[in-house]
């Protein structure tokens, strides 16, 4: 398609995003480079690289045109809910924002936090061209979300609100899970010293601690722009952490529900172990080998397994043999699994701006219920040592 026609269509589409003085682009011209091959097209924002080019890495240049009359008269700013894996933003040929290295793949991932850039009034001309250069890493959800130009106070408010939910809340939830994990480890150690029969520490605390720690790791990765290991090697760590979290939670629920002696209990535990072991192959293969379908299949198998388990747990807890703690735990498990599967469907099929997993927010309720139920179960089943009897 001729460049003049492409730019004309993009200019016309930008008027559709004008609401009460706010200019929000909906379309952009994009030039992509993959393995040295360059292509040009028009895309509708948000632009998600991993959905447009699954399993591939490359670079992209997006261009927008707008007129000075579309902007408010007061100082303005640029707001991006998502912009990564690395970027350079320029207005009329002048760089106004950059982060990450466009030439080094697998480095910093700038797409994990929103971006805000002031726009110097001297740069604005009657006819303007906004240009965004991107480095896109495979498997990192690279791309550009909505692009908003508005009064500085308004875009600052949008930035602060989204950063709170995108970075602040997940960070706080991760810290809470880490604290609960440390507490579980201490109680696991203490439970072994307090047993009268010398049977050792209660493993339910250890499984709970591992689950809480792995989920804290998963949450931290969602806001950690520079990973400790190169990408995509590091990408397998939070994915496997999610799997360990789910399998350890299932084991804790089985202990609380007193399903250890059921005929199918051993087979189910072996199936969970098989899922984790297969993840050691399929997850790195999907990320490093650029086969995202393998990763999706592994996620789906894990999610459907936990869904079937959570339905059975809910049915059991609602029966005559259930209790209040079991009902709370089964409800939290079922809700978390359903939200997790919804996240999987949404992330794989919808190129939306809100790429934050809803499970991140729902997990705080599940984490607290898991910890409380575990502690209550251990308290009602512990054996007090002779020293404790003497102290009493």
C-alpha positions as CSV (number, residue, x, y, z in Angstrom):
1,X,0.0,0.0,0.0
2,X,1.5,3.4,-0.9
3,X,2.9,5.3,2.0
4,X,0.8,8.4,1.4
5,X,-2.5,6.4,1.5
6,X,-1.4,4.7,4.7
7,X,-0.6,7.9,6.4
8,X,-3.8,9.5,5.2
9,X,-5.9,6.7,6.7
10,X,-4.0,6.9,10.0
11,X,-4.6,10.6,10.1
12,X,-8.3,10.2,9.5
13,X,-8.6,7.5,12.1
14,X,-6.9,9.7,14.8
15,X,-9.9,12.0,14.7
16,X,-12.1,9.1,15.9
17,X,-10.2,9.1,19.2
18,X,-10.8,12.7,20.1
19,X,-13.0,13.0,23.2
20,X,-13.3,16.3,25.2
21,X,-9.9,17.6,24.2
22,X,-8.2,14.2,24.5
23,X,-6.4,12.8,21.5
24,X,-6.3,9.0,21.6
25,X,-5.0,7.2,18.6
26,X,-6.8,4.1,17.4
27,X,-4.8,3.2,14.3
28,X,-1.2,3.4,13.3
29,X,1.0,2.7,10.3
30,X,3.6,0.1,11.2
31,X,6.8,-1.1,9.6
32,X,8.0,-4.5,11.0
33,X,11.3,-6.2,10.5
34,X,11.5,-9.9,11.1
35,X,14.7,-11.9,10.1
36,X,15.7,-9.0,7.8
37,X,12.3,-8.9,6.0
38,X,10.4,-5.6,6.2
39,X,6.7,-5.2,5.8
40,X,4.3,-2.3,6.2
41,X,0.7,-2.2,7.1
42,X,-2.0,-0.4,9.2
43,X,-2.8,-1.8,12.6
44,X,-5.5,-1.1,15.2
45,X,-4.3,-0.3,18.6
46,X,-3.5,-1.9,21.0
47,X,-0.8,-3.5,19.0
48,X,0.3,-6.8,20.5
49,X,3.4,-8.3,18.9
50,X,3.0,-11.8,20.3
51,X,-0.5,-12.1,18.9
52,X,0.4,-10.6,15.5
53,X,3.7,-12.6,15.2
54,X,3.6,-15.5,17.7
55,X,6.9,-17.0,18.5
56,X,8.9,-14.4,16.5
57,X,11.2,-11.6,17.6
58,X,11.9,-8.4,15.6
59,X,11.4,-4.7,15.6
60,X,8.6,-2.3,14.7
61,X,8.2,1.3,13.8
62,X,4.8,2.9,14.4
63,X,3.8,6.3,13.0
64,X,0.9,8.6,13.8
65,X,-0.1,12.0,12.4
66,X,-2.1,14.7,14.0
67,X,-2.8,18.4,13.8
68,X,-2.0,21.0,16.4
69,X,-5.6,22.0,16.5
70,X,-6.5,18.6,18.0
71,X,-4.5,19.3,21.2
72,X,-5.6,21.4,24.2
73,X,-3.9,24.7,24.7
74,X,-2.4,23.9,28.1
75,X,0.9,21.8,28.5
76,X,0.4,18.3,27.3
77,X,1.9,14.9,27.9
78,X,2.0,11.4,26.3
79,X,0.6,8.4,28.2
80,X,1.2,4.8,27.3
81,X,-0.3,2.0,29.5
82,X,2.1,-0.4,27.7
83,X,5.2,0.2,25.6
84,X,7.8,-2.4,25.1
85,X,10.0,-4.5,25.1
86,X,12.2,-1.4,24.5
87,X,11.3,1.9,22.8
88,X,12.3,5.2,21.4
89,X,9.6,7.8,21.1
90,X,10.1,10.9,18.9
91,X,7.9,13.8,17.9
92,X,8.7,15.6,14.6
93,X,12.2,14.0,14.6
94,X,13.1,14.9,18.2
95,X,13.4,12.1,20.8
96,X,11.1,12.8,23.8
97,X,11.4,9.4,25.6
98,X,13.5,6.2,25.4
99,X,14.1,3.2,27.6
100,X,15.8,-0.1,27.1
101,X,18.2,-1.1,24.2
102,X,16.7,-1.5,20.8
103,X,19.6,-3.6,19.6
104,X,20.1,-6.1,22.5
105,X,17.2,-8.6,22.7
106,X,16.4,-10.3,26.0
107,X,17.4,-7.4,28.1
108,X,15.1,-4.9,30.0
109,X,11.4,-5.3,29.4
110,X,9.8,-1.8,29.5
111,X,6.3,-3.2,28.9
112,X,5.7,-4.1,32.5
113,X,4.9,-0.6,33.6
114,X,3.1,2.4,32.1
115,X,5.1,5.3,30.6
116,X,4.5,9.1,30.9
117,X,6.3,11.7,28.8
118,X,6.0,15.5,28.8
119,X,5.7,17.2,25.4
120,X,7.6,20.4,24.9
121,X,5.2,23.0,23.4
122,X,8.0,24.2,21.1
123,X,8.0,20.8,19.4
124,X,4.4,21.0,18.3
125,X,3.8,22.1,14.7
126,X,0.7,22.6,12.7
127,X,1.2,19.1,11.2
128,X,2.9,16.5,13.5
129,X,4.4,13.1,13.2
130,X,4.7,10.9,16.3
131,X,7.1,8.0,15.8
132,X,7.6,4.9,18.0
133,X,10.5,2.5,17.5
134,X,10.1,-0.8,19.3
135,X,12.3,-3.9,20.1
136,X,9.9,-6.9,20.3
137,X,11.1,-10.0,22.1
138,X,9.3,-13.3,21.5
139,X,7.0,-14.3,24.4
140,X,7.1,-11.0,26.2
141,X,3.9,-9.4,25.1
142,X,5.7,-6.6,23.4
143,X,3.8,-3.8,21.7
144,X,1.9,-0.6,22.1
145,X,-1.3,-0.1,23.9
146,X,-3.5,3.0,23.6
147,X,-1.5,6.3,22.9
148,X,-3.1,9.2,24.7
149,X,-2.2,12.9,24.4
150,X,-3.9,15.3,26.7
151,X,-3.4,17.9,29.4
152,X,-0.5,17.1,31.7
153,X,-2.7,16.9,34.8
154,X,-5.1,14.4,33.1
155,X,-2.5,12.1,31.7
156,X,-0.6,12.2,35.0
157,X,-3.7,11.1,36.8
158,X,-4.2,8.2,34.3
159,X,-0.6,7.2,34.7
160,X,-0.7,7.2,38.6
161,X,-4.0,5.2,38.7
162,X,-2.8,2.5,36.2
163,X,0.6,2.3,37.8
164,X,-1.0,1.6,41.2
165,X,-3.0,-1.3,39.8
166,X,-0.2,-2.5,37.4
167,X,2.8,-2.3,39.8
168,X,1.8,-1.2,43.3
169,X,-1.0,-3.7,44.1
170,X,0.8,-6.8,42.7
171,X,4.0,-5.7,44.5
172,X,2.1,-5.4,47.8
173,X,0.4,-8.8,47.2
174,X,3.8,-10.4,46.5
175,X,5.2,-9.0,49.7
176,X,2.2,-10.3,51.7
177,X,2.7,-13.8,50.2
178,X,6.4,-13.7,51.0
179,X,5.7,-12.9,54.6
180,X,3.1,-15.7,54.9
181,X,5.7,-18.1,53.3
182,X,8.3,-17.2,55.9
183,X,5.7,-17.7,58.7
184,X,4.8,-21.1,57.2
185,X,8.5,-22.1,57.2
186,X,8.8,-21.1,60.9
187,X,5.7,-23.0,61.8
188,X,6.9,-26.0,59.9
189,X,10.1,-26.0,61.9
190,X,8.3,-25.4,65.2
191,X,5.7,-28.1,64.5
192,X,8.5,-30.7,64.5
193,X,9.8,-29.6,67.8
194,X,6.4,-29.6,69.4
195,X,5.3,-33.1,68.5
196,X,5.1,-35.7,71.3
197,X,5.5,-38.8,69.1
198,X,8.7,-37.6,67.5
199,X,7.2,-37.9,64.0
200,X,8.8,-34.7,62.9
201,X,7.4,-31.5,61.4
202,X,4.1,-31.4,59.7
203,X,4.6,-31.3,55.9
204,X,1.4,-29.3,55.2
205,X,3.3,-26.2,56.5
206,X,6.1,-26.8,54.1
207,X,3.8,-27.3,51.1
208,X,2.0,-24.1,52.0
209,X,5.2,-22.2,52.3
210,X,6.4,-23.4,48.8
211,X,3.1,-22.5,47.3
212,X,3.1,-19.0,48.8
213,X,6.7,-18.3,47.9
214,X,6.2,-19.5,44.3
215,X,3.2,-17.2,43.9
216,X,5.2,-14.3,45.3
217,X,7.9,-15.0,42.7
218,X,5.2,-15.1,40.0
219,X,3.8,-11.7,41.1
220,X,7.2,-10.1,41.4
221,X,8.1,-11.1,37.8
222,X,5.1,-9.2,36.5
223,X,6.7,-5.9,37.7
224,X,10.4,-6.8,37.4
225,X,11.7,-5.1,34.3
226,X,15.2,-6.5,34.4
227,X,15.3,-10.2,35.1
228,X,18.3,-11.9,36.9
229,X,18.7,-14.3,34.0
230,X,18.7,-13.7,30.2
231,X,15.4,-13.9,28.4
232,X,13.8,-16.3,27.4
233,X,15.6,-18.5,30.0
234,X,14.1,-16.5,32.8
235,X,10.7,-16.7,31.3
236,X,10.4,-20.3,32.3
237,X,10.9,-19.5,36.0
238,X,7.6,-17.7,36.8
239,X,5.7,-20.1,34.6
240,X,7.0,-23.1,36.4
241,X,6.4,-21.2,39.7
242,X,2.8,-20.9,38.8
243,X,2.6,-24.7,38.2
244,X,4.3,-25.4,41.5
245,X,1.9,-23.0,43.3
246,X,-1.1,-24.8,41.8
247,X,0.1,-28.3,42.6
248,X,1.2,-27.5,46.1
249,X,-2.1,-25.8,46.8
250,X,-3.9,-29.0,45.6
251,X,-1.9,-31.1,47.9
252,X,-2.7,-28.9,50.9
253,X,-6.4,-29.0,50.0
254,X,-6.2,-32.8,49.9
255,X,-4.7,-32.9,53.4
256,X,-7.3,-30.5,54.8
257,X,-10.1,-32.5,53.1
258,X,-8.6,-35.8,54.6
259,X,-8.4,-37.4,51.1
260,X,-4.9,-39.0,51.7
261,X,-6.4,-42.4,52.0
262,X,-8.7,-42.2,49.0
263,X,-7.9,-44.8,46.3
264,X,-7.3,-42.2,43.7
265,X,-5.1,-39.9,45.9
266,X,-1.8,-41.4,44.9
267,X,-2.6,-41.5,41.2
268,X,-3.7,-37.8,41.3
269,X,-0.5,-36.8,43.1
270,X,1.6,-38.6,40.5
271,X,-0.4,-36.8,37.8
272,X,0.5,-33.5,39.4
273,X,4.1,-34.5,39.5
274,X,3.9,-35.5,35.8
275,X,2.5,-32.1,34.9
276,X,5.4,-30.3,36.7
277,X,8.0,-32.6,35.1
278,X,6.5,-32.1,31.6
279,X,6.7,-28.3,32.3
280,X,10.5,-28.6,32.6
281,X,10.4,-29.6,28.9
282,X,7.5,-27.9,27.3
283,X,7.8,-24.5,29.0
284,X,11.5,-23.9,28.0
285,X,10.8,-25.4,24.6
286,X,7.8,-23.1,24.1
287,X,9.7,-20.0,25.0
288,X,13.3,-20.7,23.8
289,X,12.1,-22.7,20.8
290,X,9.5,-20.1,19.8
291,X,6.6,-22.5,20.0
292,X,4.0,-20.6,22.1
293,X,1.3,-23.2,21.4
294,X,3.2,-25.7,23.7
295,X,3.1,-23.2,26.5
296,X,-0.6,-22.6,26.0
297,X,-1.3,-26.4,26.0
298,X,0.6,-26.9,29.2
299,X,-1.2,-24.0,30.9
300,X,-4.5,-25.5,29.7
301,X,-3.8,-29.0,31.0
302,X,-2.7,-27.6,34.4
303,X,-5.8,-25.3,34.6
304,X,-8.3,-28.0,33.6
305,X,-6.8,-30.5,36.1
306,X,-7.1,-28.0,38.9
307,X,-10.6,-27.1,37.8
308,X,-11.7,-30.7,38.0
309,X,-10.1,-31.0,41.4
310,X,-11.6,-27.8,42.7
311,X,-15.1,-28.9,41.6
312,X,-14.7,-32.2,43.5
313,X,-13.3,-30.3,46.5
314,X,-16.3,-28.0,46.5
315,X,-18.8,-30.8,46.2
316,X,-17.1,-32.6,49.1
317,X,-16.9,-29.5,51.4
318,X,-20.6,-28.8,50.8
319,X,-21.6,-32.2,52.0
320,X,-22.1,-33.5,55.5
321,X,-18.4,-34.2,56.0
322,X,-17.3,-30.6,55.3
323,X,-16.6,-27.7,57.6
324,X,-16.5,-24.0,57.5
325,X,-12.8,-23.8,56.8
326,X,-13.1,-26.4,54.0
327,X,-16.0,-24.5,52.4
328,X,-14.0,-21.3,52.4
329,X,-10.9,-23.0,50.9
330,X,-12.9,-24.9,48.3
331,X,-14.7,-21.7,47.2
332,X,-11.4,-19.8,47.0
333,X,-9.8,-22.6,45.0
334,X,-12.7,-22.8,42.5
335,X,-12.8,-19.1,42.1
336,X,-9.0,-18.9,41.5
337,X,-9.0,-21.7,38.9
338,X,-11.9,-20.1,37.0
339,X,-10.2,-16.7,37.0
340,X,-6.9,-18.3,35.9
341,X,-8.5,-20.1,32.9
342,X,-10.3,-16.8,32.0
343,X,-6.9,-15.0,32.1
344,X,-5.5,-17.7,29.8
345,X,-8.3,-17.3,27.3
346,X,-8.1,-13.5,27.5
347,X,-4.4,-13.3,27.1
348,X,-4.3,-15.7,24.1
349,X,-7.2,-14.3,22.1
350,X,-7.6,-10.6,23.0
351,X,-5.1,-7.8,22.2
352,X,-6.4,-5.6,25.0
353,X,-4.6,-3.0,27.0
354,X,-5.3,-4.6,30.4
355,X,-2.8,-7.4,30.1
356,X,-2.6,-7.8,33.9
357,X,-3.8,-11.2,35.1
358,X,-7.0,-10.9,37.2
359,X,-5.7,-13.8,39.2
360,X,-3.0,-11.5,40.6
361,X,-5.7,-9.5,42.5
362,X,-7.9,-12.5,43.4
363,X,-4.9,-14.4,44.8
364,X,-4.7,-12.3,47.9
365,X,-8.0,-13.7,49.1
366,X,-7.0,-17.2,48.3
367,X,-3.5,-16.8,49.9
368,X,-5.0,-15.6,53.2
369,X,-7.7,-18.4,53.2
370,X,-5.0,-21.0,52.4
371,X,-2.7,-19.8,55.2
372,X,-5.6,-19.5,57.8
373,X,-7.0,-22.9,56.9
374,X,-3.6,-24.6,57.0
375,X,-2.8,-23.0,60.4
376,X,-6.2,-24.0,61.8
377,X,-5.8,-27.6,60.5
378,X,-2.4,-27.9,62.0
379,X,-3.6,-26.4,65.3
380,X,-6.4,-28.9,65.7
381,X,-4.2,-31.8,64.8
382,X,-1.0,-31.1,66.7
383,X,0.4,-33.0,69.6
384,X,1.7,-30.9,72.4
385,X,5.1,-31.7,73.9
386,X,5.6,-32.6,77.6
387,X,7.3,-29.3,78.2
388,X,4.2,-27.6,77.0
389,X,2.1,-29.6,79.4
390,X,4.4,-28.6,82.3
391,X,4.2,-25.0,81.3
392,X,0.5,-25.2,81.3
